[in-house]
Coordinates of C-alpha atoms and ligand atoms in Angstrom, one line a residue:
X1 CA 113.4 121.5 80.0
X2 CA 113.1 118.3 82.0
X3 CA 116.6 116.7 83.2
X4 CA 115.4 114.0 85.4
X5 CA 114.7 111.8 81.7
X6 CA 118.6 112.3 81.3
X7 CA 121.4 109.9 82.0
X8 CA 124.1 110.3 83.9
X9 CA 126.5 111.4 81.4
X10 CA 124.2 114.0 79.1
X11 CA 123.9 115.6 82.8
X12 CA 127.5 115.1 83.3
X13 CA 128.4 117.0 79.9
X14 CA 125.7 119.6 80.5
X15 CA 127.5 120.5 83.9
X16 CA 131.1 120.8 82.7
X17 CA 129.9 122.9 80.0
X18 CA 127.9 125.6 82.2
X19 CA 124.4 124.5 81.2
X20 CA 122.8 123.9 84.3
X21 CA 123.9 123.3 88.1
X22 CA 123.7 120.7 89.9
X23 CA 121.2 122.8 92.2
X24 CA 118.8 122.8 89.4
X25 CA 119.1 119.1 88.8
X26 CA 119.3 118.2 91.8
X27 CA 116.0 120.2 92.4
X28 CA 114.8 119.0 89.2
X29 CA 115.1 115.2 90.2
X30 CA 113.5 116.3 93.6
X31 CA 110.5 117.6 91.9
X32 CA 110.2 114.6 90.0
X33 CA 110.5 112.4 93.3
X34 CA 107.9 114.3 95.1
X35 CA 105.2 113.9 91.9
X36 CA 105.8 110.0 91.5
X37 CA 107.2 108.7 94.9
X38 CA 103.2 108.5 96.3
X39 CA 102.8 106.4 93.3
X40 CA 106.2 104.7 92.7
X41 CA 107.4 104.6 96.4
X42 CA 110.5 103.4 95.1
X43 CA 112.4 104.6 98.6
X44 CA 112.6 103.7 102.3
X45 CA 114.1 106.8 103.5
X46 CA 115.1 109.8 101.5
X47 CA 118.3 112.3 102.5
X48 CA 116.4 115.5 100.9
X49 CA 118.7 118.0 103.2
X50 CA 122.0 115.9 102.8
X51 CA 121.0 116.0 98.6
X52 CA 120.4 119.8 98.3
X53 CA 123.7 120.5 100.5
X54 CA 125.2 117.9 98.2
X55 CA 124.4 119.7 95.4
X56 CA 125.4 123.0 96.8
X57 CA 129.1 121.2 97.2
X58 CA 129.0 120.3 93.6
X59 CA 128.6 124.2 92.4
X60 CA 130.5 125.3 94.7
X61 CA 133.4 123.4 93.4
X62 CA 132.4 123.9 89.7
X63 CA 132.9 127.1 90.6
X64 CA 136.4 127.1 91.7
X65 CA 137.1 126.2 88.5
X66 CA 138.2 122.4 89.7
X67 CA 137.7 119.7 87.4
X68 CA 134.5 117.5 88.1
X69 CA 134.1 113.4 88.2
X70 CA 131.3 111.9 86.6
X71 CA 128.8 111.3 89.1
X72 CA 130.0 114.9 90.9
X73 CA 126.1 116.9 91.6
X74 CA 124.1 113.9 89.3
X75 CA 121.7 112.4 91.6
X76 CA 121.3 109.2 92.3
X77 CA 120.3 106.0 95.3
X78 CA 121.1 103.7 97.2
X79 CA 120.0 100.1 98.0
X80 CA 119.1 100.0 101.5
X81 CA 121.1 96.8 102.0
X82 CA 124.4 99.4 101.3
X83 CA 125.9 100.8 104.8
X84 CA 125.8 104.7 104.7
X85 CA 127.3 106.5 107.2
X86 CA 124.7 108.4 109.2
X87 CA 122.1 107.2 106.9
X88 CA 119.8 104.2 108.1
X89 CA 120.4 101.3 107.0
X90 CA 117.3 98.8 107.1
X91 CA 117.4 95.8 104.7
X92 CA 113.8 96.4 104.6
X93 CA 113.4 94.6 107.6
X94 CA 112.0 95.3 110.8
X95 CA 114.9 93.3 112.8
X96 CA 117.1 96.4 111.9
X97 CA 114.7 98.9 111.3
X98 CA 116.7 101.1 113.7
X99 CA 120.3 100.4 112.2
X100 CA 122.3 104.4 111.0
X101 CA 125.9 102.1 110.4
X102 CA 129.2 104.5 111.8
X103 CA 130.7 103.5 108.7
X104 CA 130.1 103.8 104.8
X105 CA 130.7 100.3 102.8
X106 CA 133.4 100.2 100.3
X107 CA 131.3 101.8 97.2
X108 CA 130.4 104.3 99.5
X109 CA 133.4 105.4 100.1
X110 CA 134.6 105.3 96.7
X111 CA 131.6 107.2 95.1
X112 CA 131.7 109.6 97.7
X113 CA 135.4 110.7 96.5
X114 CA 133.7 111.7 93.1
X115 CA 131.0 113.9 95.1
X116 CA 127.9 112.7 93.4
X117 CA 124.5 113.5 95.3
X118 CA 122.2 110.7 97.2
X119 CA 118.6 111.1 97.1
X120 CA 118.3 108.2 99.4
X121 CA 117.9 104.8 100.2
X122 CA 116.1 102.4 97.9
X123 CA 113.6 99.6 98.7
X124 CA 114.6 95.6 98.9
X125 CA 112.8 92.6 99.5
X126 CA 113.6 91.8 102.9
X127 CA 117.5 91.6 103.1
X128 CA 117.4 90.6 99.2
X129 CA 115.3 87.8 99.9
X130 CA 113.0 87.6 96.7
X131 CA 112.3 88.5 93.3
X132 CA 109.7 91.1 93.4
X133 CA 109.8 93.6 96.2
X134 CA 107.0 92.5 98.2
X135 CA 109.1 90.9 100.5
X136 CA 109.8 94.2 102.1
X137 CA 108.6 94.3 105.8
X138 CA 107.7 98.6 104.9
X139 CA 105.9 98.6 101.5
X140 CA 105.5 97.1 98.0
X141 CA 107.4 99.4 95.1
X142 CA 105.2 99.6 92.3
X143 CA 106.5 99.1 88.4
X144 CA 106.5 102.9 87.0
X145 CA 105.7 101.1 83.8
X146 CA 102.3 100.2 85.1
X147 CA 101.6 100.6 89.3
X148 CA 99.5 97.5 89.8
X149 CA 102.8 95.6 88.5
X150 CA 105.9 94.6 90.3
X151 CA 109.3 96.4 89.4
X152 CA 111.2 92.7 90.3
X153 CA 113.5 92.2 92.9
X154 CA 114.9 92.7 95.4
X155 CA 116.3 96.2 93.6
X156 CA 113.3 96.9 93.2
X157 CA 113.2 100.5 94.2
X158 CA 116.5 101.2 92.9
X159 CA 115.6 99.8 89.2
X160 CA 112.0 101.5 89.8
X161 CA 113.8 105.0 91.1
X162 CA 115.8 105.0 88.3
X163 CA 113.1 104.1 85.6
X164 CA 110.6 107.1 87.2
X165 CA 113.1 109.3 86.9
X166 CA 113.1 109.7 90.8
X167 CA 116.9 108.8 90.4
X168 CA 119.3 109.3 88.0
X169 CA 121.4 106.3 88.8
X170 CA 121.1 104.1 91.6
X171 CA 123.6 100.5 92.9
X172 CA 121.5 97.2 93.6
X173 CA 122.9 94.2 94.7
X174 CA 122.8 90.7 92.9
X175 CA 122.9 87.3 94.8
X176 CA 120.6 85.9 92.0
X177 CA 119.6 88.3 89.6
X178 CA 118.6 91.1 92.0
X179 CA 119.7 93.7 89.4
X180 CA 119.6 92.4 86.5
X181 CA 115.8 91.2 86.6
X182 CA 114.5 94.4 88.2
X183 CA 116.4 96.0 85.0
X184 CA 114.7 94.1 82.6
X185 CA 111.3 94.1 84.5
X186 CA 111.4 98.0 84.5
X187 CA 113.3 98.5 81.3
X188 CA 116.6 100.5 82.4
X189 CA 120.3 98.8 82.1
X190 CA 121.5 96.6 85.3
X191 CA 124.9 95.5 85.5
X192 CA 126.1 92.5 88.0
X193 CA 130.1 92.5 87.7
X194 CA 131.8 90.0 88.2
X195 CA 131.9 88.3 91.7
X196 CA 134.5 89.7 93.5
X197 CA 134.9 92.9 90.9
X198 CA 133.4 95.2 93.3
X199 CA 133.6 94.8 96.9
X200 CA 131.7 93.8 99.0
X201 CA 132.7 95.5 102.5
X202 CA 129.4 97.1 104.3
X203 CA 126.9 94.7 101.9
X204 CA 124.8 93.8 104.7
X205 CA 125.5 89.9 103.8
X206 CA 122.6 87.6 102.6
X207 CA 124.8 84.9 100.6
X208 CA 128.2 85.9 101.0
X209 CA 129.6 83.5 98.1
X210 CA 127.1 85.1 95.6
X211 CA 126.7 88.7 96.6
X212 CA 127.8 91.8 94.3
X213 CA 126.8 94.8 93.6
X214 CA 126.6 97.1 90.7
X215 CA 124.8 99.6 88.9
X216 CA 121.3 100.2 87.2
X217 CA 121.2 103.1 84.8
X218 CA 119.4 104.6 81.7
X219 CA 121.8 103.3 79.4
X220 CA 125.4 101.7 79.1
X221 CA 127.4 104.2 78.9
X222 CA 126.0 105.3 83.1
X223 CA 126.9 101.5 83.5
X224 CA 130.6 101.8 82.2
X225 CA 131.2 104.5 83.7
X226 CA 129.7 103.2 87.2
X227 CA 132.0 100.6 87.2
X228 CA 135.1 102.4 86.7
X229 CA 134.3 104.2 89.8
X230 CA 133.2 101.1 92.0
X231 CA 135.7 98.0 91.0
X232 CA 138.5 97.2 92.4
X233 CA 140.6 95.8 95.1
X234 CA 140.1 96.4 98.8
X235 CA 141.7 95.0 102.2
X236 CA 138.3 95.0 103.6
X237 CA 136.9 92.2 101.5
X238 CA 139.1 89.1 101.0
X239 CA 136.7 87.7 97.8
X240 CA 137.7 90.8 95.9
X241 CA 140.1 90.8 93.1
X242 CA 143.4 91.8 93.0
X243 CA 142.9 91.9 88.7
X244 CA 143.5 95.0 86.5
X245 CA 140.2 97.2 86.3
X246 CA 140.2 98.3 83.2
X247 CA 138.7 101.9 82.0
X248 CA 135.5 99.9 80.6
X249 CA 134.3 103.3 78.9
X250 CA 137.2 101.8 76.1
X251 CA 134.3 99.2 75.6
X252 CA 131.8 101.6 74.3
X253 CA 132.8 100.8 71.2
X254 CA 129.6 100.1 68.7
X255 CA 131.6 97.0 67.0
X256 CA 130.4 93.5 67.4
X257 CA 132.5 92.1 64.1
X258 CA 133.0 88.6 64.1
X259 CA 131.8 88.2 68.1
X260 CA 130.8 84.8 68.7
X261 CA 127.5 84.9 70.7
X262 CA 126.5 82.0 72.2
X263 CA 122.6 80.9 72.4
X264 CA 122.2 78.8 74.8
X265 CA 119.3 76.1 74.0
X266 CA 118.8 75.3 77.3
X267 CA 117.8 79.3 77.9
X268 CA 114.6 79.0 76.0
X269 CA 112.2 76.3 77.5
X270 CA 109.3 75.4 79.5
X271 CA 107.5 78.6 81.0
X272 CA 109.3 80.9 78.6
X273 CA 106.7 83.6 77.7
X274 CA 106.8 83.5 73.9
X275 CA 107.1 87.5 73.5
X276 CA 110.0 87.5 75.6
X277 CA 112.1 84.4 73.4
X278 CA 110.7 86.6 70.3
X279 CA 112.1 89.5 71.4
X280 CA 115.6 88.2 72.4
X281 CA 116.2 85.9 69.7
X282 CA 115.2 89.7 67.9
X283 CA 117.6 91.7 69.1
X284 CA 120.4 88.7 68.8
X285 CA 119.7 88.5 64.9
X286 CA 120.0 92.4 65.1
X287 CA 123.6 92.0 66.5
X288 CA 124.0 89.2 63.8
X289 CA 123.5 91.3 61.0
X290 CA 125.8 94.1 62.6
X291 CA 128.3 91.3 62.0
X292 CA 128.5 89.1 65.3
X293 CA 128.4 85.4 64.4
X294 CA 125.5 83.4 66.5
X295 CA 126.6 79.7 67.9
X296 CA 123.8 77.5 69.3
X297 CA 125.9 76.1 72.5
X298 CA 124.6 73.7 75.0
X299 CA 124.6 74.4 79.0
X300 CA 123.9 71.4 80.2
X301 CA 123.5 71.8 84.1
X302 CA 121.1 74.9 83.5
X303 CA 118.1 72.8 84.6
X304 CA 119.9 72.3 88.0
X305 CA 120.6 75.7 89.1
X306 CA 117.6 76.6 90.6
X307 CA 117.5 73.5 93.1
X308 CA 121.4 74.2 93.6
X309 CA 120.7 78.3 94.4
X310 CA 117.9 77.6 96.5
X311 CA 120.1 75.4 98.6
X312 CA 123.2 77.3 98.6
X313 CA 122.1 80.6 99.2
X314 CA 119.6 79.9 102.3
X315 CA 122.4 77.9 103.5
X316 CA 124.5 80.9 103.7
X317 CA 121.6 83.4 104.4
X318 CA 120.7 81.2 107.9
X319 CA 124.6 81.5 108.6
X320 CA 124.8 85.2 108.1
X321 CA 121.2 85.8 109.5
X322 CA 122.1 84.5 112.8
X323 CA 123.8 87.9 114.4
X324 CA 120.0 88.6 114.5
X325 CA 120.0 87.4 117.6
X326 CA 118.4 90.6 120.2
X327 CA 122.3 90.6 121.4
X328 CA 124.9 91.4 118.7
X329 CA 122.7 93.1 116.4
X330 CA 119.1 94.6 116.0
X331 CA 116.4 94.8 117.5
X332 CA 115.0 93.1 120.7
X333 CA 111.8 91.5 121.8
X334 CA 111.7 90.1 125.4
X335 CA 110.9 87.3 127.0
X336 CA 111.6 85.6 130.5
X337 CA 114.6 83.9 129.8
X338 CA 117.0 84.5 126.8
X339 CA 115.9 81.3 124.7
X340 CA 112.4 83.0 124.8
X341 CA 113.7 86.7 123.9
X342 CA 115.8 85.2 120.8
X343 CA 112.4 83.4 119.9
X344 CA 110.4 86.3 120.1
X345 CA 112.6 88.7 118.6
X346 CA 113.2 86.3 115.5
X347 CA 109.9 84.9 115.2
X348 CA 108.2 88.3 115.3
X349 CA 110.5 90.7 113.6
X350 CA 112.2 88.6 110.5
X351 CA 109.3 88.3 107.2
X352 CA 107.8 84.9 106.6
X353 CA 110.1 84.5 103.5
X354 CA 113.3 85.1 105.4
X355 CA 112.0 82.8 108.2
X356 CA 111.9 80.1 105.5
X357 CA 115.2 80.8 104.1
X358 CA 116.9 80.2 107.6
X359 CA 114.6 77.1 108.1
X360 CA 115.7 75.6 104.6
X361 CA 119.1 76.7 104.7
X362 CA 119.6 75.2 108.7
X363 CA 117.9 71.8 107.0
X364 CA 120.2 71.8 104.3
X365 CA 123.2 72.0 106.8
X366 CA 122.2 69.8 109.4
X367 CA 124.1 66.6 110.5
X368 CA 122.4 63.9 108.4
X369 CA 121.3 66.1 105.6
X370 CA 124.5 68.2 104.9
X371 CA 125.8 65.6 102.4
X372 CA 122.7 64.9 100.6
X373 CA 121.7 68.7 100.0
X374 CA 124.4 71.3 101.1
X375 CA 127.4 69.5 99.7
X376 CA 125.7 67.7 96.7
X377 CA 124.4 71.5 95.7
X378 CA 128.3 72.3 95.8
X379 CA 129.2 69.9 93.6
X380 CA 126.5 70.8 90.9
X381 CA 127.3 74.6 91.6
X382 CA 131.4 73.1 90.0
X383 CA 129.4 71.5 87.0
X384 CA 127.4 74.6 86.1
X385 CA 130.3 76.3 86.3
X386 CA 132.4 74.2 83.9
X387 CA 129.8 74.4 81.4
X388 CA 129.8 77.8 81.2
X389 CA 133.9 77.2 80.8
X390 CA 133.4 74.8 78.1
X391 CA 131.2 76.9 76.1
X392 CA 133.5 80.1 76.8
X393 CA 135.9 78.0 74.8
X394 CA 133.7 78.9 71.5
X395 CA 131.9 82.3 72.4
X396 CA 132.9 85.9 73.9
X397 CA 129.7 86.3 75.3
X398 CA 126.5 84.2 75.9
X399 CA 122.8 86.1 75.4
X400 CA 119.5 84.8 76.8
X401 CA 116.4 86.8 78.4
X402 CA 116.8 87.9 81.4
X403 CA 113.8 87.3 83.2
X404 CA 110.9 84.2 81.8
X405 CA 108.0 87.2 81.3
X406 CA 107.9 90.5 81.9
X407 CA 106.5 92.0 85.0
X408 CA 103.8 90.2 86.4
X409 CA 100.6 92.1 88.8
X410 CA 101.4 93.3 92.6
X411 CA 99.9 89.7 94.7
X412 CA 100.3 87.4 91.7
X413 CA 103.1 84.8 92.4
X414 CA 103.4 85.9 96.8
X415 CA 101.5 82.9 98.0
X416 CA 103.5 80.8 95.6
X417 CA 107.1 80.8 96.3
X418 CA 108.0 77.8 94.6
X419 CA 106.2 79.6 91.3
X420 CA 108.5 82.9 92.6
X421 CA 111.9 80.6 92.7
X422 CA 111.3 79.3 89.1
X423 CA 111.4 82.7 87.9
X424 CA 115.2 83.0 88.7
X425 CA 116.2 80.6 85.9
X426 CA 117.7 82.6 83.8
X427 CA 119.8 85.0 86.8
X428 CA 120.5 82.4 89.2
X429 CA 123.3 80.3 87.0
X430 CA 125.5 83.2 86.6
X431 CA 126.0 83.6 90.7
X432 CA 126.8 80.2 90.8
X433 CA 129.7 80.6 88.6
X434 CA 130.5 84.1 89.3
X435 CA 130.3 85.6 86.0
X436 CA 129.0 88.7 84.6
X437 CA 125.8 90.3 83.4
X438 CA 124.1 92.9 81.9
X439 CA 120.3 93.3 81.2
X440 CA 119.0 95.9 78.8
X441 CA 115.7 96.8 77.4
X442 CA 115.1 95.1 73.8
X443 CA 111.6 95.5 73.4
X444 CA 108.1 96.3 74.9
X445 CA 105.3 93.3 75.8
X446 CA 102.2 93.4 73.7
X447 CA 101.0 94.7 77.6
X448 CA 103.2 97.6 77.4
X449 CA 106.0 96.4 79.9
X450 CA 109.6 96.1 79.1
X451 CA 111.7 93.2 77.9
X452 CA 115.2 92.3 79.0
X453 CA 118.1 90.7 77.0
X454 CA 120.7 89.3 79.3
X455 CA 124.3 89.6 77.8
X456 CA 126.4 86.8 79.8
X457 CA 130.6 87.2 80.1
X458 CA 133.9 85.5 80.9
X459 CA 134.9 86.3 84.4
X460 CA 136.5 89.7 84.6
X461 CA 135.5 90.3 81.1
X462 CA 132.3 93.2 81.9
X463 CA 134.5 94.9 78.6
X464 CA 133.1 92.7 76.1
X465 CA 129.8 92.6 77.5
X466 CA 129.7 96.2 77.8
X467 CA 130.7 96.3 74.3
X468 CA 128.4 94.3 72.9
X469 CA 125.1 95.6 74.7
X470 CA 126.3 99.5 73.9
X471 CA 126.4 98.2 70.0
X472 CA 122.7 96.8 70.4
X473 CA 121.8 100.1 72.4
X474 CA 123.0 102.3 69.8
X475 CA 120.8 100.3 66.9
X476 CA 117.5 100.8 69.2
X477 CA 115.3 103.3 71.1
X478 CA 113.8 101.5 74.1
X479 CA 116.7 103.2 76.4
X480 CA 115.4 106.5 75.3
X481 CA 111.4 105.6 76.6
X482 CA 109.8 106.3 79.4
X483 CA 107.2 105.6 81.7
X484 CA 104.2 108.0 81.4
X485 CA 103.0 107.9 85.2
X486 CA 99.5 108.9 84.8
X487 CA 101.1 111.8 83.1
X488 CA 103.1 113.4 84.6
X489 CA 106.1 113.1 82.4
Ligands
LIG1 N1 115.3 86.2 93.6 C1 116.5 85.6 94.1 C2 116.3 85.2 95.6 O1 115.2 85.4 96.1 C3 117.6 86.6 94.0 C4 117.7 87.6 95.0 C5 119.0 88.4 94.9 O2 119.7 88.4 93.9 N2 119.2 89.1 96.0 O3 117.1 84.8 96.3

């Protein structure tokens, strides 16, 4: 019997119960890697050793009788923009290609407590920089759903890892939709909490007002649960919140009865592929006759985000980017005097697409332009916020796709950035105002790739999405499909 095609929780119940050991899942999941990684390559560095000893941990303390936590011996990964003690760290990026952090980021800490084992660290687009994984300075990740396709971005390896089976459960990070498009593009469940829900201590920083990170799983229930073990408070990160976390395995609750979802008009236009607005207006007339009530709602600002993101965040990204410098941090290239080492270092070791972020973000915040982009794009980001507000006032959730198409080929959209940015239009305007989101499969392209329906919240309020995305999972199949990799499933 397979158990790499299991998630989290079957694995979890099978454990407490006797029925395997998490040696024989762990080696399980291994074996899987090693048949799909040369295809998938969905990691930059894998921690085979520090997995099997992991694993050996996990028996050990089934066998004293102890009682296990839910990730305890269930394999899973790790972006590799998330510090891990002893573990290289590399963004995907040659400027810190050489980076093993001394100390574990917040999540790390806290999943570690529950003893689960890592498999490794997952491929990005260069310090989260992108939308489809090519941006990483090692390799491209290929979509297990068909290898000459992109898994999205920049969690691409982790959504990929987790959709080949090469991972049980993996954490992303979203500044703009970095797990929740990579989820929809590769058909598994990708959960952005809240910002300030988890924290962000040891995220290597791209847009510091943005960033979060969260889970991407085979279903909702792995998401719930990932949460639990990841929100909270901590000293470490100022932006996090001191609110209640919730036990948001309460929200599994297959009940949508009189839930007002919002459809958001502005969701569906220009560019839209039409198999993707088909499929999610689907599955939110499959939630209407489980009894939610659909409102059309208007979010007026939508068709400024984009401009406003791609302002914002390379304004922060140029900020945060320059500890790059050949001093503080990373790696060095020389030069006769120090203005030529910083030059040649930053020049030479940062990917074209980062380069232009710092070049637009340094623009945008330049004497003489900062009031006409950087603090212009401020004030838009407060009006797509209030809309979202102002709509909350008459919905519980909001539901749209979660990416315009499904995945597109490997080299399709890299020479076109601009073409790359517009893709982010349905992510982006939940960074801006903080809020929730979920994707999960709700159908298969004509093509044979997977669909995403983004389920949007009220800050803080992950229950109610949760809640309403485990009622539409538990009416469908596409969580339980997956990819056939040139067979060997
Ligand atoms: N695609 C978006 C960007 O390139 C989002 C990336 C992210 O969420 N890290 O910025």
């Amino acid at each position: 019997m397979a158990l790499f095609d299991k998630p989290a929780h079957v694995l979890h119940d099978m454990l407490v119960k006797k029925e395997i050991s998490a040696q024989e899942l762990t080696a399980d999941v291994l074996g899987r890697l090693d048949a799909v990684e040369g295809d998938v390559q969905a990691y930059i560095t894998t921690t085979r050793e520090q997995a099997e000893e992991q694993a050996k941990a996990a028996d050990e303390k089934i066998a004293r009788g102890e009682k296990i936590s839910f990730l305890t011996g269930i394999p899973g990964a790790i972006k590799d923009n998330i510090c891990t003690k002893g573990v290289k760290t590399t963004c995907a990026s040659k400027i810190i290609d050489n980076f093993v952090p001394p100390y574990d980021a917040t999540v790390m800490t806290k999943l570690n407590v529950q003893t689960p084992v890592i498999l490794g660290k997952t491929n990005l687009d260069e310090f989260a920089m992108g939308g489809s994984t090519e941006n990483s300075a090692f390799h491209p990740t290929h979509n297990p759903w068909a290898l000459d396709h992109v898994p999205g971005g920049s969690s691409g390896g982790s959504a990929a890892a987790v959709a080949a089976g090469s991972a049980i459960w993996a954490l992303g990070s979203d500044t703009g939709g970095s797990i929740r498009q990579p989820a929809s593009f590769c058909g598994v469940v990708g959960l952005k909490p809240t910002y300030g829900r988890v924290s962000r201590y040891g995220l290597v920083a791209y847009a510091s007002s943005l960033d979060q990170i969260g889970p991407l799983t085979r279903d909702v229930t792995d998401a719930a649960n990932i949460l639990n073990i990841i929100a909270g408070r901590d000293e470490m990160d100022s932006t996090s919140s001191a609110a209640e976390v919730p036990d948001f395995t309460q929200a599994l609750r297959a009940d949508v009865k009189g839930m007002k979802i919002g459809l958001p008009k502005e969701y569906f236009t220009k560019g839209m592929d039409p198999e993707v607005e088909q499929a999610v207006k689907a599955a939110i007339k499959q939630l209407e006759n489980l009894g939610a009530e659909v409102v059309e709602i208007s979010l007026p600002h939508t068709e400024y985000a984009i401009s406003t993101y791609y302002i914002i965040a390379p304004a922060e990204a140029a900020t945060n980017l320059e500890r790059y410098d050949g001093v503080s941090y990373g790696e060095r290239i020389d030069g006769e005097d120090l203005v030529q080492m910083m030059t040649n270092t930053r020049t030479q070791l940062f990917g074209e697409e980062v380069k232009r972020r710092i070049m637009i973000g340094n623009y945008a915040l330049s004497a003489g332009y900062y009031d006409a982009y950087y603090l212009k794009a401020l004030k838009v980001r407060t009006l797509v916020q209030q809309d979202y507000l102002e709509a909350f006032k008459k919905v519980d959730v909001i539901m749209a796709p979660t990416a315009p198409t499904p995945a597109y080929k490997i080299g399709e959209m890299i020479d076109d950035p601009l073409q790359m940015y517009l893709q982010d239009v349905c992510t982006v305007p939940l960074n801006l105002a903080g809020l929730p989101g979920l994707s999960l499969p709700c159908s298969m392209s004509s093509k044979g790739m997977p669909i995403g329906l983004q389920i949007i919240g009220q800050p803080l309020d992950e229950a109610t999405v949760l809640r309403a995305a485990y009622t539409y999972e538990q009416s469908q199949e596409y969580h339980k499909q997956m990819p056939q990799l040139g067979g060997k499933n």
